[in-house]
């Protein structure tokens, strides 16, 4: 009950003073994390203690499906946002390199975890998410090409790693993650993955084509256009779960198909409801994150894990992005800016909670601590220092 009171009161106060708080560079994420921690302590960590339950896992999965669909629908200018070369390099080269670098560092700094558990940790902490600092994607001080490229990466990175995370979690079910366990996971995952891709494409394309036809005949209202964007990811996710497919992949692919075929009459207005629901879901996640963070950190953190998380926030993405964008047509300052702007947010929280509910005791604590430290580091770094760094950065288009 007090958790609901805390979220509701915080959002109400933020709504009343949103413009002024934006001027002060105080984001909703910052406030909700602090309030969540206070409520968590005041309720003796009742919320944190209830996370590992059969009830919360389907909720987390549904939230992730909606966020993945929402990210995919925000990519403008075609599949790669009109920047096929650099965007392809970020998704196909930089992202796998970042995952590999995270696993390599984890094998050194997080002893005792299997390679499958390290891959799961990498999938949680690597994808970028501008939820804590959404204003960056609209900041005119950042070149339009850089903002568009970051928007494409944010839209696709978590969708790409989601099936890899599911695969890694399936492998951890084997006692030693040996060859037999890997082959079993592959045999189990591939049919589900393929069915999810097919069903996601069919649902996204069918709904988009139907909406276009209904629009041409004047059958839709402003409200129905907004509503269909919320129903579609839920439909794709639930149908895939019911048919034992991969709901995350289905929602993500559904978003790509819908976005590619839908002819919006007023794009900004039609996306409003989906954006508002995604914001509210993210707000709940930030609150839960604050409540869990204090509870978990009270037990202490190893030096190796702290060093790992610092490296994740600073170099794990920076180095692969700079290397992958070499000779991509972007100037050196632009390449550095794309590499530097790497906040983590709601996607990391959801993926981390998903992994937490599946991994065993040792690995679940590691992934939860990594999620907490990486996201807290992102909130502090980009919420406080980010605007200053952007203001001082001079980039030639």
Tab-separated table of C-alpha atoms in Angstrom:
chain	number	residue	atom	x	y	z
A	1	UNK	CA	0.000	0.000	0.000
A	2	UNK	CA	2.719	2.480	0.972
A	3	UNK	CA	4.515	1.721	-2.272
A	4	UNK	CA	1.445	2.808	-4.264
A	5	UNK	CA	1.167	5.938	-2.126
A	6	UNK	CA	4.831	6.729	-2.725
A	7	UNK	CA	4.656	6.348	-6.510
A	8	UNK	CA	1.378	8.280	-6.797
A	9	UNK	CA	2.482	11.168	-4.564
A	10	UNK	CA	5.841	11.483	-6.304
A	11	UNK	CA	4.315	11.553	-9.782
A	12	UNK	CA	1.670	14.064	-8.687
A	13	UNK	CA	4.300	16.419	-7.257
A	14	UNK	CA	6.498	16.007	-10.291
A	15	UNK	CA	3.542	16.789	-12.588
A	16	UNK	CA	2.857	20.024	-10.687
A	17	UNK	CA	6.430	21.276	-10.984
A	18	UNK	CA	7.667	19.438	-14.090
A	19	UNK	CA	8.796	22.515	-16.033
A	20	UNK	CA	10.759	23.965	-13.152
A	21	UNK	CA	12.321	20.615	-12.292
A	22	UNK	CA	13.426	20.283	-15.919
A	23	UNK	CA	15.174	23.652	-15.642
A	24	UNK	CA	16.948	22.391	-12.536
A	25	UNK	CA	17.847	19.169	-14.412
A	26	UNK	CA	16.030	17.054	-11.835
A	27	UNK	CA	14.577	14.065	-13.653
A	28	UNK	CA	11.646	11.893	-12.512
A	29	UNK	CA	14.047	8.950	-12.311
A	30	UNK	CA	16.179	10.711	-9.689
A	31	UNK	CA	13.187	11.564	-7.514
A	32	UNK	CA	11.547	8.138	-7.801
A	33	UNK	CA	14.755	6.303	-6.918
A	34	UNK	CA	15.149	8.401	-3.753
A	35	UNK	CA	11.496	8.054	-2.728
A	36	UNK	CA	11.594	4.321	-3.442
A	37	UNK	CA	14.607	3.957	-1.146
A	38	UNK	CA	12.910	5.955	1.625
A	39	UNK	CA	9.677	3.947	1.388
A	40	UNK	CA	11.674	0.727	1.256
A	41	UNK	CA	13.461	1.547	4.498
A	42	UNK	CA	10.239	2.752	6.121
A	43	UNK	CA	8.405	-0.466	5.276
A	44	UNK	CA	11.318	-2.688	6.335
A	45	UNK	CA	12.002	-3.670	2.725
A	46	UNK	CA	8.680	-5.450	2.248
A	47	UNK	CA	8.664	-4.648	-1.482
A	48	UNK	CA	12.208	-5.886	-2.060
A	49	UNK	CA	11.525	-9.122	-0.207
A	50	UNK	CA	8.580	-9.945	-2.490
A	51	UNK	CA	10.434	-9.618	-5.811
A	52	UNK	CA	11.326	-13.272	-6.269
A	53	UNK	CA	7.775	-14.445	-6.776
A	54	UNK	CA	5.740	-16.086	-9.530
A	55	UNK	CA	3.478	-13.036	-9.627
A	56	UNK	CA	6.022	-10.368	-10.504
A	57	UNK	CA	7.765	-12.231	-13.338
A	58	UNK	CA	4.841	-12.032	-15.850
A	59	UNK	CA	4.445	-8.341	-14.991
A	60	UNK	CA	8.126	-7.688	-15.674
A	61	UNK	CA	7.913	-9.566	-18.972
A	62	UNK	CA	4.857	-7.617	-20.120
A	63	UNK	CA	6.519	-4.304	-19.227
A	64	UNK	CA	9.576	-5.309	-21.248
A	65	UNK	CA	7.407	-6.251	-24.232
A	66	UNK	CA	5.712	-2.825	-24.217
A	67	UNK	CA	9.052	-1.017	-23.856
A	68	UNK	CA	10.589	-3.009	-26.724
A	69	UNK	CA	7.627	-2.260	-28.984
A	70	UNK	CA	7.755	1.410	-28.007
A	71	UNK	CA	11.475	1.691	-28.749
A	72	UNK	CA	11.011	0.084	-32.172
A	73	UNK	CA	8.166	2.439	-33.123
A	74	UNK	CA	10.270	5.521	-32.374
A	75	UNK	CA	12.845	4.810	-35.083
A	76	UNK	CA	12.209	7.262	-37.884
A	77	UNK	CA	13.444	7.351	-41.466
A	78	UNK	CA	13.361	3.655	-42.299
A	79	UNK	CA	14.732	0.553	-40.606
A	80	UNK	CA	18.066	2.191	-39.732
A	81	UNK	CA	16.728	5.722	-39.311
A	82	UNK	CA	18.210	6.964	-42.563
A	83	UNK	CA	21.740	6.138	-41.339
A	84	UNK	CA	22.158	2.562	-42.524
A	85	UNK	CA	25.960	2.443	-42.430
A	86	UNK	CA	26.652	3.804	-38.900
A	87	UNK	CA	23.529	2.205	-37.404
A	88	UNK	CA	24.423	-1.195	-38.854
A	89	UNK	CA	27.905	-0.883	-37.366
A	90	UNK	CA	26.497	-0.056	-33.925
A	91	UNK	CA	24.051	-2.972	-33.837
A	92	UNK	CA	26.014	-5.659	-35.691
A	93	UNK	CA	29.603	-4.798	-34.656
A	94	UNK	CA	29.706	-2.575	-31.564
A	95	UNK	CA	26.940	-4.336	-29.620
A	96	UNK	CA	28.409	-7.874	-29.907
A	97	UNK	CA	31.879	-6.490	-29.110
A	98	UNK	CA	30.473	-4.754	-26.022
A	99	UNK	CA	28.842	-7.999	-24.882
A	100	UNK	CA	32.090	-9.909	-25.437
A	101	UNK	CA	34.136	-7.277	-23.579
A	102	UNK	CA	31.682	-7.369	-20.681
A	103	UNK	CA	31.946	-11.177	-20.468
A	104	UNK	CA	35.755	-10.963	-20.623
A	105	UNK	CA	35.942	-8.384	-17.825
A	106	UNK	CA	33.377	-10.335	-15.811
A	107	UNK	CA	35.457	-13.508	-16.004
A	108	UNK	CA	38.259	-11.542	-14.356
A	109	UNK	CA	36.340	-9.425	-11.847
A	110	UNK	CA	33.328	-11.658	-11.060
A	111	UNK	CA	34.883	-15.022	-10.160
A	112	UNK	CA	32.621	-17.963	-9.556
A	113	UNK	CA	30.096	-17.178	-12.290
A	114	UNK	CA	29.712	-19.461	-15.293
A	115	UNK	CA	30.173	-18.018	-18.768
A	116	UNK	CA	26.416	-18.283	-19.328
A	117	UNK	CA	25.730	-16.232	-16.184
A	118	UNK	CA	28.343	-13.687	-17.315
A	119	UNK	CA	26.603	-13.461	-20.696
A	120	UNK	CA	23.311	-12.856	-18.896
A	121	UNK	CA	24.935	-10.056	-16.875
A	122	UNK	CA	26.325	-8.553	-20.093
A	123	UNK	CA	22.880	-8.590	-21.726
A	124	UNK	CA	21.512	-6.713	-18.726
A	125	UNK	CA	24.133	-3.955	-18.435
A	126	UNK	CA	25.155	-3.251	-22.049
A	127	UNK	CA	21.995	-1.881	-23.825
A	128	UNK	CA	21.623	1.885	-23.653
A	129	UNK	CA	18.376	3.538	-22.590
A	130	UNK	CA	17.752	7.280	-22.491
A	131	UNK	CA	14.825	7.025	-20.055
A	132	UNK	CA	16.799	8.748	-17.243
A	133	UNK	CA	17.771	11.614	-19.580
A	134	UNK	CA	15.205	11.576	-22.401
A	135	UNK	CA	15.877	15.275	-23.072
A	136	UNK	CA	19.224	14.357	-24.677
A	137	UNK	CA	17.422	12.978	-27.729
A	138	UNK	CA	15.785	16.399	-28.226
A	139	UNK	CA	18.737	18.615	-27.234
A	140	UNK	CA	19.591	20.934	-30.132
A	141	UNK	CA	23.184	21.204	-28.866
A	142	UNK	CA	23.661	17.591	-29.958
A	143	UNK	CA	23.891	17.238	-33.767
A	144	UNK	CA	20.761	15.813	-35.375
A	145	UNK	CA	22.743	12.935	-36.927
A	146	UNK	CA	24.059	11.907	-33.511
A	147	UNK	CA	20.615	12.082	-31.921
A	148	UNK	CA	19.085	10.049	-34.727
A	149	UNK	CA	21.825	7.422	-34.499
A	150	UNK	CA	21.436	7.131	-30.724
A	151	UNK	CA	17.677	6.823	-31.159
A	152	UNK	CA	18.172	3.889	-33.548
A	153	UNK	CA	20.616	2.179	-31.184
A	154	UNK	CA	18.304	2.646	-28.209
A	155	UNK	CA	15.402	1.343	-30.257
A	156	UNK	CA	17.128	-1.871	-31.289
A	157	UNK	CA	19.828	-2.748	-28.746
A	158	UNK	CA	17.557	-4.095	-26.000
A	159	UNK	CA	15.450	-5.956	-28.570
A	160	UNK	CA	18.568	-7.640	-29.952
A	161	UNK	CA	19.946	-8.703	-26.559
A	162	UNK	CA	16.584	-9.922	-25.173
A	163	UNK	CA	16.670	-13.299	-27.010
A	164	UNK	CA	20.372	-13.643	-26.160
A	165	UNK	CA	19.485	-13.134	-22.499
A	166	UNK	CA	16.751	-15.771	-22.691
A	167	UNK	CA	19.249	-18.132	-24.330
A	168	UNK	CA	21.862	-17.467	-21.609
A	169	UNK	CA	19.306	-18.022	-18.855
A	170	UNK	CA	18.269	-21.308	-20.474
A	171	UNK	CA	21.875	-22.461	-20.502
A	172	UNK	CA	22.344	-21.650	-16.811
A	173	UNK	CA	19.755	-24.346	-16.124
A	174	UNK	CA	22.509	-26.871	-16.882
A	175	UNK	CA	24.668	-27.662	-13.896
A	176	UNK	CA	27.943	-26.668	-15.581
A	177	UNK	CA	26.701	-25.038	-18.800
A	178	UNK	CA	28.484	-27.692	-20.831
A	179	UNK	CA	28.070	-28.663	-24.464
A	180	UNK	CA	24.993	-30.765	-23.790
A	181	UNK	CA	23.316	-27.896	-21.951
A	182	UNK	CA	24.158	-25.482	-24.779
A	183	UNK	CA	22.793	-27.799	-27.469
A	184	UNK	CA	19.638	-28.397	-25.468
A	185	UNK	CA	19.148	-24.625	-25.106
A	186	UNK	CA	19.704	-24.116	-28.837
A	187	UNK	CA	17.232	-26.860	-29.789
A	188	UNK	CA	14.696	-25.381	-27.416
A	189	UNK	CA	15.238	-21.718	-28.316
A	190	UNK	CA	15.463	-21.731	-32.116
A	191	UNK	CA	11.893	-22.928	-32.874
A	192	UNK	CA	10.475	-20.496	-30.316
A	193	UNK	CA	12.573	-17.677	-31.765
A	194	UNK	CA	11.498	-18.379	-35.340
A	195	UNK	CA	7.823	-18.630	-34.414
A	196	UNK	CA	8.089	-15.359	-32.496
A	197	UNK	CA	9.643	-13.581	-35.489
A	198	UNK	CA	6.978	-14.876	-37.854
A	199	UNK	CA	4.073	-14.170	-35.518
A	200	UNK	CA	5.460	-10.744	-34.592
A	201	UNK	CA	5.836	-9.771	-38.235
A	202	UNK	CA	2.358	-11.037	-39.094
A	203	UNK	CA	0.679	-9.223	-36.204
A	204	UNK	CA	2.577	-5.950	-36.679
A	205	UNK	CA	2.059	-5.883	-40.445
A	206	UNK	CA	-1.586	-6.962	-40.267
A	207	UNK	CA	-2.540	-4.380	-37.651
A	208	UNK	CA	-0.680	-1.610	-39.493
A	209	UNK	CA	-2.292	-2.446	-42.849
A	210	UNK	CA	-5.724	-2.738	-41.224
A	211	UNK	CA	-5.251	0.607	-39.454
A	212	UNK	CA	-4.195	2.264	-42.717
A	213	UNK	CA	-7.280	0.894	-44.489
A	214	UNK	CA	-9.586	1.945	-41.660
A	215	UNK	CA	-8.047	5.417	-41.671
A	216	UNK	CA	-8.619	5.844	-45.395
A	217	UNK	CA	-12.302	5.006	-44.895
A	218	UNK	CA	-12.650	7.371	-41.954
A	219	UNK	CA	-13.460	4.573	-39.512
A	220	UNK	CA	-10.936	5.508	-36.808
A	221	UNK	CA	-10.941	8.251	-34.187
A	222	UNK	CA	-8.000	10.008	-32.551
A	223	UNK	CA	-8.482	7.870	-29.462
A	224	UNK	CA	-8.635	4.596	-31.394
A	225	UNK	CA	-5.412	5.459	-33.247
A	226	UNK	CA	-3.660	5.902	-29.926
A	227	UNK	CA	-5.275	2.831	-28.399
A	228	UNK	CA	-4.203	0.466	-31.174
A	229	UNK	CA	-0.553	1.252	-30.429
A	230	UNK	CA	-1.040	-0.046	-26.879
A	231	UNK	CA	-3.080	-3.124	-27.778
A	232	UNK	CA	-0.697	-4.336	-30.494
A	233	UNK	CA	2.386	-5.145	-28.331
A	234	UNK	CA	0.189	-6.774	-25.675
A	235	UNK	CA	-1.484	-8.885	-28.396
A	236	UNK	CA	1.872	-9.914	-29.892
A	237	UNK	CA	3.324	-10.798	-26.499
A	238	UNK	CA	0.363	-12.749	-25.130
A	239	UNK	CA	-0.235	-14.718	-28.342
A	240	UNK	CA	3.401	-15.752	-28.434
A	241	UNK	CA	3.438	-16.754	-24.784
A	242	UNK	CA	0.278	-18.786	-25.339
A	243	UNK	CA	1.934	-20.562	-28.283
A	244	UNK	CA	5.204	-21.017	-26.326
A	245	UNK	CA	7.061	-18.486	-28.457
A	246	UNK	CA	9.452	-15.753	-27.354
A	247	UNK	CA	7.199	-12.859	-26.355
A	248	UNK	CA	9.989	-10.269	-26.186
A	249	UNK	CA	11.186	-10.959	-29.708
A	250	UNK	CA	7.596	-10.981	-30.962
A	251	UNK	CA	6.830	-7.574	-29.440
A	252	UNK	CA	10.071	-6.106	-30.786
A	253	UNK	CA	9.623	-7.468	-34.318
A	254	UNK	CA	5.970	-6.477	-34.193
A	255	UNK	CA	7.039	-2.893	-33.444
A	256	UNK	CA	9.441	-2.877	-36.401
A	257	UNK	CA	6.782	-4.217	-38.778
A	258	UNK	CA	4.087	-1.874	-37.487
A	259	UNK	CA	6.393	1.140	-37.656
A	260	UNK	CA	7.503	0.293	-41.190
A	261	UNK	CA	3.974	-0.036	-42.614
A	262	UNK	CA	1.842	2.342	-40.549
A	263	UNK	CA	0.928	5.622	-42.217
A	264	UNK	CA	0.337	7.975	-39.311
A	265	UNK	CA	-2.098	10.827	-39.779
A	266	UNK	CA	-0.510	12.689	-36.859
A	267	UNK	CA	2.496	10.746	-35.616
A	268	UNK	CA	3.175	12.781	-32.481
A	269	UNK	CA	-0.405	12.603	-31.221
A	270	UNK	CA	-0.821	8.920	-32.064
A	271	UNK	CA	2.260	7.951	-30.070
A	272	UNK	CA	1.239	9.977	-27.008
A	273	UNK	CA	-0.699	7.240	-25.198
A	274	UNK	CA	2.004	4.625	-25.776
A	275	UNK	CA	4.647	7.078	-24.565
A	276	UNK	CA	2.611	7.968	-21.474
A	277	UNK	CA	2.042	4.317	-20.576
A	278	UNK	CA	5.737	3.559	-21.117
A	279	UNK	CA	6.571	6.526	-18.878
A	280	UNK	CA	4.257	5.296	-16.112
A	281	UNK	CA	5.620	1.765	-16.333
A	282	UNK	CA	9.148	3.157	-16.179
A	283	UNK	CA	8.167	5.275	-13.167
A	284	UNK	CA	7.052	2.161	-11.304
A	285	UNK	CA	10.325	0.476	-12.254
A	286	UNK	CA	12.378	3.409	-10.950
A	287	UNK	CA	10.483	3.316	-7.661
A	288	UNK	CA	10.949	-0.441	-7.278
A	289	UNK	CA	14.583	-0.001	-8.230
A	290	UNK	CA	15.097	2.537	-5.435
A	291	UNK	CA	13.445	0.261	-2.881
A	292	UNK	CA	15.520	-2.749	-3.936
A	293	UNK	CA	18.815	-0.865	-4.295
A	294	UNK	CA	19.092	0.186	-0.664
A	295	UNK	CA	18.018	-3.255	0.552
A	296	UNK	CA	20.641	-5.065	-1.535
A	297	UNK	CA	23.505	-2.598	-1.014
A	298	UNK	CA	23.145	-2.828	2.767
A	299	UNK	CA	24.788	-6.252	2.574
A	300	UNK	CA	27.927	-4.838	0.973
A	301	UNK	CA	29.552	-5.036	-2.445
A	302	UNK	CA	32.891	-6.535	-3.458
A	303	UNK	CA	35.610	-4.325	-4.912
A	304	UNK	CA	35.760	-6.442	-8.046
A	305	UNK	CA	32.075	-5.947	-8.744
A	306	UNK	CA	32.363	-2.175	-8.271
A	307	UNK	CA	35.313	-2.035	-10.666
A	308	UNK	CA	33.360	-4.136	-13.189
A	309	UNK	CA	30.387	-1.763	-13.057
A	310	UNK	CA	32.619	1.308	-13.418
A	311	UNK	CA	34.188	-0.228	-16.507
A	312	UNK	CA	30.747	-1.097	-17.894
A	313	UNK	CA	29.566	2.505	-17.561
A	314	UNK	CA	32.767	3.960	-19.024
A	315	UNK	CA	34.678	1.741	-21.487
A	316	UNK	CA	32.635	-1.395	-22.268
A	317	UNK	CA	30.557	0.472	-24.857
A	318	UNK	CA	32.909	3.391	-25.574
A	319	UNK	CA	35.776	1.384	-27.091
A	320	UNK	CA	33.672	-0.862	-29.393
A	321	UNK	CA	31.607	2.113	-30.615
A	322	UNK	CA	34.665	4.215	-31.456
A	323	UNK	CA	36.271	1.291	-33.269
A	324	UNK	CA	33.121	0.297	-35.158
A	325	UNK	CA	32.399	3.838	-36.357
A	326	UNK	CA	35.887	4.420	-37.737
A	327	UNK	CA	35.603	5.385	-41.429
A	328	UNK	CA	31.821	5.453	-41.139
A	329	UNK	CA	31.447	8.983	-42.471
A	330	UNK	CA	30.998	10.503	-39.016
A	331	UNK	CA	33.536	13.045	-37.846
A	332	UNK	CA	35.833	12.118	-34.961
A	333	UNK	CA	34.015	14.430	-32.485
A	334	UNK	CA	30.686	12.937	-33.532
A	335	UNK	CA	32.022	9.400	-33.065
A	336	UNK	CA	33.254	10.270	-29.594
A	337	UNK	CA	29.931	11.859	-28.684
A	338	UNK	CA	27.979	8.763	-29.803
A	339	UNK	CA	30.332	6.614	-27.732
A	340	UNK	CA	30.242	8.861	-24.646
A	341	UNK	CA	26.452	9.203	-24.411
A	342	UNK	CA	25.611	5.793	-22.961
A	343	UNK	CA	23.032	5.974	-20.155
A	344	UNK	CA	21.313	2.849	-18.878
A	345	UNK	CA	17.785	2.888	-17.560
A	346	UNK	CA	14.456	1.102	-17.580
A	347	UNK	CA	15.549	-1.599	-20.041
A	348	UNK	CA	18.468	-2.576	-17.789
A	349	UNK	CA	16.165	-2.678	-14.748
A	350	UNK	CA	13.609	-4.923	-16.475
A	351	UNK	CA	16.220	-7.251	-17.970
A	352	UNK	CA	17.985	-7.382	-14.601
A	353	UNK	CA	14.801	-8.260	-12.718
A	354	UNK	CA	14.012	-10.915	-15.306
A	355	UNK	CA	17.441	-12.507	-14.873
A	356	UNK	CA	17.197	-12.161	-11.081
A	357	UNK	CA	14.055	-14.278	-11.036
A	358	UNK	CA	15.652	-17.073	-13.073
A	359	UNK	CA	19.300	-17.369	-11.954
A	360	UNK	CA	20.501	-19.321	-8.924
A	361	UNK	CA	21.494	-17.702	-5.614
A	362	UNK	CA	25.079	-16.626	-6.369
A	363	UNK	CA	24.382	-15.421	-9.892
A	364	UNK	CA	21.103	-13.702	-9.011
A	365	UNK	CA	22.833	-11.521	-6.415
A	366	UNK	CA	25.594	-10.646	-8.888
A	367	UNK	CA	23.166	-9.628	-11.625
A	368	UNK	CA	21.061	-7.619	-9.175
A	369	UNK	CA	24.105	-5.765	-7.829
A	370	UNK	CA	25.370	-5.062	-11.352
A	371	UNK	CA	21.945	-3.753	-12.357
A	372	UNK	CA	21.801	-1.470	-9.330
A	373	UNK	CA	25.322	-0.059	-9.605
A	374	UNK	CA	25.239	0.437	-13.380
A	375	UNK	CA	21.851	2.179	-13.335
A	376	UNK	CA	22.701	4.292	-10.280
A	377	UNK	CA	25.951	5.269	-11.958
A	378	UNK	CA	24.070	6.223	-15.120
A	379	UNK	CA	21.468	8.265	-13.236
A	380	UNK	CA	24.159	10.174	-11.350
A	381	UNK	CA	26.582	10.553	-14.249
A	382	UNK	CA	24.136	11.524	-16.965
A	383	UNK	CA	21.555	13.230	-14.771
A	384	UNK	CA	24.119	15.514	-13.133
A	385	UNK	CA	27.177	15.676	-15.389
A	386	UNK	CA	25.574	14.807	-18.712
A	387	UNK	CA	24.033	18.219	-19.432
A	388	UNK	CA	27.320	19.899	-18.510
A	389	UNK	CA	29.304	17.637	-20.840
A	390	UNK	CA	26.857	18.200	-23.688
A	391	UNK	CA	26.985	21.969	-23.124
A	392	UNK	CA	30.772	22.007	-23.303
A	393	UNK	CA	31.034	19.675	-26.260
A	394	UNK	CA	31.595	21.364	-29.597
A	395	UNK	CA	30.804	19.175	-32.544
A	396	UNK	CA	31.046	19.939	-36.242
A	397	UNK	CA	28.224	18.430	-38.254
